[in-house]
């Protein structure tokens, strides 16, 4: 299932745009507007005007700096890194004295840092699982497929998909708990 | 969606050039090559190519200097490419830059062992130790400018690190081009004075990055 906000759909539009497809590029930018709006609304205690300015500046950055996107990496991680830079630059230009610790607080409070690094680390973590578990998690929790779709795609039963997801997550949680000790 | 956001998107979508998959690497290559061309012209016109270049190219020390500076230049270029992206992550490859330094250290130790200790100071200083780091730093400038051009389409978020890596790459490639002029042959000389110039270029890049690489 491809909702307009899904990583798969956004990335597909981005890749087509990089290949010169201006329709896909426009579709991408349109889909980014609500995402960026909620991103900035949650972090900015400013006016709606500030949010709109930032959204537009970020759209321009996405457009002019698109060569810096690595086709092999998740699109949303790249997008939010750009959005985060635009926000810090916005604070700097407004000379709002947000101490750097507070900026970190704003970002951390939103779980943004984790969200992005999680996306970056997802592949590393999934690589530690069995191929079946990794595929089940990738299909159902990253690609956004239903259990039934994932089962058909992998050629296994639905309960097998559910069990693979469950065991895979448990293995990941155990591993992370160990690494934090 | 507000009207002007809609208009903005329409305007931006009028100009959607194709971006080749490895466009950043190519752009970095073009920046370094264009700057390096200016540096080479400066070396040839102002400093002069060493008259014994042809003979020197049959010797060990010329290739030692090129291997050292070019491997640093390639490694630094790789770091530049990582920092050109907003999601640069951890710079795990950084330690690779130590390999040429360690190899040159090994050669330097062998050289010292073969040289009477009374001659060590003269060998280490060569004829040009006072000026060599400054020349490398100066010759790095055109390459650094070339890399600033490359960055105009990039999205660095760690500007100081991006500036330092661009300075390092510029310094290393400048040193490689400077080899066309510099007649010094000792490993200890290159390890000290070339490296000093390259590190100075990296430091200058770290100072300039936050100002010049903002976007």
PDB file of N, CA and C in Angstrom, chain B residues 79-120:
ATOM      1  N   UNK B  79      36.032  11.562   1.956  1.00  0.00           N
ATOM      2  CA  UNK B  79      35.404  12.171   3.141  1.00  0.00           C
ATOM      3  C   UNK B  79      34.550  13.375   2.714  1.00  0.00           C
ATOM      4  N   UNK B  80      35.078  14.166   1.767  1.00  0.00           N
ATOM      5  CA  UNK B  80      34.318  15.315   1.256  1.00  0.00           C
ATOM      6  C   UNK B  80      32.973  14.837   0.718  1.00  0.00           C
ATOM      7  N   UNK B  81      33.001  13.740  -0.044  1.00  0.00           N
ATOM      8  CA  UNK B  81      31.761  13.232  -0.643  1.00  0.00           C
ATOM      9  C   UNK B  81      30.762  12.813   0.429  1.00  0.00           C
ATOM     10  N   UNK B  82      31.258  12.275   1.526  1.00  0.00           N
ATOM     11  CA  UNK B  82      30.355  11.890   2.618  1.00  0.00           C
ATOM     12  C   UNK B  82      29.729  13.120   3.262  1.00  0.00           C
ATOM     13  N   UNK B  83      30.553  14.156   3.479  1.00  0.00           N
ATOM     14  CA  UNK B  83      30.061  15.343   4.184  1.00  0.00           C
ATOM     15  C   UNK B  83      29.244  16.252   3.276  1.00  0.00           C
ATOM     16  N   UNK B  84      29.214  15.938   1.978  1.00  0.00           N
ATOM     17  CA  UNK B  84      28.389  16.713   1.054  1.00  0.00           C
ATOM     18  C   UNK B  84      26.914  16.405   1.254  1.00  0.00           C
ATOM     19  N   UNK B  85      26.627  15.290   1.915  1.00  0.00           N
ATOM     20  CA  UNK B  85      25.232  14.894   2.133  1.00  0.00           C
ATOM     21  C   UNK B  85      24.800  15.292   3.536  1.00  0.00           C
ATOM     22  N   UNK B  86      23.508  15.638   3.692  1.00  0.00           N
ATOM     23  CA  UNK B  86      23.058  16.042   5.033  1.00  0.00           C
ATOM     24  C   UNK B  86      23.074  14.880   6.014  1.00  0.00           C
ATOM     25  N   UNK B  87      22.941  13.659   5.495  1.00  0.00           N
ATOM     26  CA  UNK B  87      22.944  12.483   6.364  1.00  0.00           C
ATOM     27  C   UNK B  87      24.314  11.839   6.332  1.00  0.00           C
ATOM     28  N   UNK B  88      25.331  12.604   6.785  1.00  0.00           N
ATOM     29  CA  UNK B  88      26.694  12.097   6.610  1.00  0.00           C
ATOM     30  C   UNK B  88      27.013  10.968   7.580  1.00  0.00           C
ATOM     31  N   UNK B  89      26.267  10.880   8.700  1.00  0.00           N
ATOM     32  CA  UNK B  89      26.500   9.784   9.629  1.00  0.00           C
ATOM     33  C   UNK B  89      27.885   9.839  10.247  1.00  0.00           C
ATOM     34  N   UNK B  90      28.340   8.691  10.732  1.00  0.00           N
ATOM     35  CA  UNK B  90      29.656   8.687  11.356  1.00  0.00           C
ATOM     36  C   UNK B  90      30.711   8.501  10.275  1.00  0.00           C
ATOM     37  N   UNK B  91      31.842   9.137  10.482  1.00  0.00           N
ATOM     38  CA  UNK B  91      32.910   9.087   9.468  1.00  0.00           C
ATOM     39  C   UNK B  91      33.823   7.905   9.774  1.00  0.00           C
ATOM     40  N   UNK B  92      33.293   6.725   9.503  1.00  0.00           N
ATOM     41  CA  UNK B  92      34.042   5.524   9.882  1.00  0.00           C
ATOM     42  C   UNK B  92      35.323   5.370   9.070  1.00  0.00           C
ATOM     43  N   UNK B  93      35.334   5.886   7.843  1.00  0.00           N
ATOM     44  CA  UNK B  93      36.484   5.670   6.968  1.00  0.00           C
ATOM     45  C   UNK B  93      37.681   6.543   7.274  1.00  0.00           C
ATOM     46  N   UNK B  94      37.530   7.420   8.292  1.00  0.00           N
ATOM     47  CA  UNK B  94      38.558   8.432   8.519  1.00  0.00           C
ATOM     48  C   UNK B  94      39.940   7.832   8.792  1.00  0.00           C
ATOM     49  N   UNK B  95      39.968   6.692   9.467  1.00  0.00           N
ATOM     50  CA  UNK B  95      41.250   6.100   9.856  1.00  0.00           C
ATOM     51  C   UNK B  95      42.084   5.700   8.640  1.00  0.00           C
ATOM     52  N   UNK B  96      41.435   5.502   7.491  1.00  0.00           N
ATOM     53  CA  UNK B  96      42.165   5.093   6.284  1.00  0.00           C
ATOM     54  C   UNK B  96      43.245   6.125   5.936  1.00  0.00           C
ATOM     55  N   UNK B  97      42.970   7.393   6.270  1.00  0.00           N
ATOM     56  CA  UNK B  97      43.940   8.447   5.972  1.00  0.00           C
ATOM     57  C   UNK B  97      45.255   8.245   6.722  1.00  0.00           C
ATOM     58  N   UNK B  98      45.216   7.453   7.796  1.00  0.00           N
ATOM     59  CA  UNK B  98      46.443   7.232   8.565  1.00  0.00           C
ATOM     60  C   UNK B  98      47.387   6.267   7.851  1.00  0.00           C
ATOM     61  N   UNK B  99      46.839   5.458   6.930  1.00  0.00           N
ATOM     62  CA  UNK B  99      47.676   4.427   6.296  1.00  0.00           C
ATOM     63  C   UNK B  99      48.865   5.042   5.549  1.00  0.00           C
ATOM     64  N   UNK B 100      48.629   6.019   4.630  1.00  0.00           N
ATOM     65  CA  UNK B 100      49.807   6.607   3.964  1.00  0.00           C
ATOM     66  C   UNK B 100      50.776   7.265   4.934  1.00  0.00           C
ATOM     67  N   UNK B 101      50.233   7.873   5.988  1.00  0.00           N
ATOM     68  CA  UNK B 101      51.116   8.523   6.967  1.00  0.00           C
ATOM     69  C   UNK B 101      52.006   7.477   7.636  1.00  0.00           C
ATOM     70  N   UNK B 102      51.398   6.352   8.030  1.00  0.00           N
ATOM     71  CA  UNK B 102      52.170   5.314   8.709  1.00  0.00           C
ATOM     72  C   UNK B 102      53.214   4.701   7.772  1.00  0.00           C
ATOM     73  N   UNK B 103      52.830   4.497   6.511  1.00  0.00           N
ATOM     74  CA  UNK B 103      53.794   3.926   5.556  1.00  0.00           C
ATOM     75  C   UNK B 103      54.975   4.876   5.371  1.00  0.00           C
ATOM     76  N   UNK B 104      54.679   6.163   5.226  1.00  0.00           N
ATOM     77  CA  UNK B 104      55.758   7.129   5.041  1.00  0.00           C
ATOM     78  C   UNK B 104      56.643   7.194   6.292  1.00  0.00           C
ATOM     79  N   UNK B 105      56.017   7.042   7.461  1.00  0.00           N
ATOM     80  CA  UNK B 105      56.797   6.988   8.699  1.00  0.00           C
ATOM     81  C   UNK B 105      57.782   5.825   8.655  1.00  0.00           C
ATOM     82  N   UNK B 106      57.296   4.682   8.191  1.00  0.00           N
ATOM     83  CA  UNK B 106      58.163   3.502   8.081  1.00  0.00           C
ATOM     84  C   UNK B 106      59.348   3.780   7.164  1.00  0.00           C
ATOM     85  N   UNK B 107      59.048   4.392   6.011  1.00  0.00           N
ATOM     86  CA  UNK B 107      60.129   4.718   5.074  1.00  0.00           C
ATOM     87  C   UNK B 107      61.098   5.699   5.731  1.00  0.00           C
ATOM     88  N   UNK B 108      60.545   6.675   6.461  1.00  0.00           N
ATOM     89  CA  UNK B 108      61.377   7.672   7.132  1.00  0.00           C
ATOM     90  C   UNK B 108      62.306   7.054   8.160  1.00  0.00           C
ATOM     91  N   UNK B 109      61.781   6.076   8.897  1.00  0.00           N
ATOM     92  CA  UNK B 109      62.619   5.426   9.915  1.00  0.00           C
ATOM     93  C   UNK B 109      63.765   4.678   9.240  1.00  0.00           C
ATOM     94  N   UNK B 110      63.450   3.974   8.135  1.00  0.00           N
ATOM     95  CA  UNK B 110      64.491   3.276   7.380  1.00  0.00           C
ATOM     96  C   UNK B 110      65.558   4.246   6.881  1.00  0.00           C
ATOM     97  N   UNK B 111      65.084   5.405   6.443  1.00  0.00           N
ATOM     98  CA  UNK B 111      65.985   6.429   5.925  1.00  0.00           C
ATOM     99  C   UNK B 111      66.931   6.945   7.011  1.00  0.00           C
ATOM    100  N   UNK B 112      66.348   7.193   8.194  1.00  0.00           N
ATOM    101  CA  UNK B 112      67.174   7.669   9.312  1.00  0.00           C
ATOM    102  C   UNK B 112      68.205   6.615   9.696  1.00  0.00           C
ATOM    103  N   UNK B 113      67.794   5.332   9.636  1.00  0.00           N
ATOM    104  CA  UNK B 113      68.706   4.256  10.025  1.00  0.00           C
ATOM    105  C   UNK B 113      69.903   4.189   9.076  1.00  0.00           C
ATOM    106  N   UNK B 114      69.659   4.547   7.801  1.00  0.00           N
ATOM    107  CA  UNK B 114      70.738   4.464   6.817  1.00  0.00           C
ATOM    108  C   UNK B 114      71.596   5.718   6.779  1.00  0.00           C
ATOM    109  N   UNK B 115      71.172   6.774   7.474  1.00  0.00           N
ATOM    110  CA  UNK B 115      71.871   8.047   7.410  1.00  0.00           C
ATOM    111  C   UNK B 115      72.633   8.280   8.715  1.00  0.00           C
ATOM    112  N   UNK B 116      73.916   8.716   8.650  1.00  0.00           N
ATOM    113  CA  UNK B 116      74.649   9.049   9.881  1.00  0.00           C
ATOM    114  C   UNK B 116      73.894  10.140  10.642  1.00  0.00           C
ATOM    115  N   UNK B 117      73.809   9.993  11.955  1.00  0.00           N
ATOM    116  CA  UNK B 117      72.957  10.907  12.724  1.00  0.00           C
ATOM    117  C   UNK B 117      73.409  12.357  12.601  1.00  0.00           C
ATOM    118  N   UNK B 118      74.668  12.581  12.232  1.00  0.00           N
ATOM    119  CA  UNK B 118      75.140  13.954  12.060  1.00  0.00           C
ATOM    120  C   UNK B 118      74.412  14.641  10.901  1.00  0.00           C
ATOM    121  N   UNK B 119      73.907  13.848   9.955  1.00  0.00           N
ATOM    122  CA  UNK B 119      73.238  14.440   8.780  1.00  0.00           C
ATOM    123  C   UNK B 119      71.716  14.513   8.905  1.00  0.00           C
ATOM    124  N   UNK B 120      71.206  14.025  10.040  1.00  0.00           N
ATOM    125  CA  UNK B 120      69.749  13.948  10.192  1.00  0.00           C
ATOM    126  C   UNK B 120      69.074  15.317  10.046  1.00  0.00           C
TER     127      UNK B 120
END
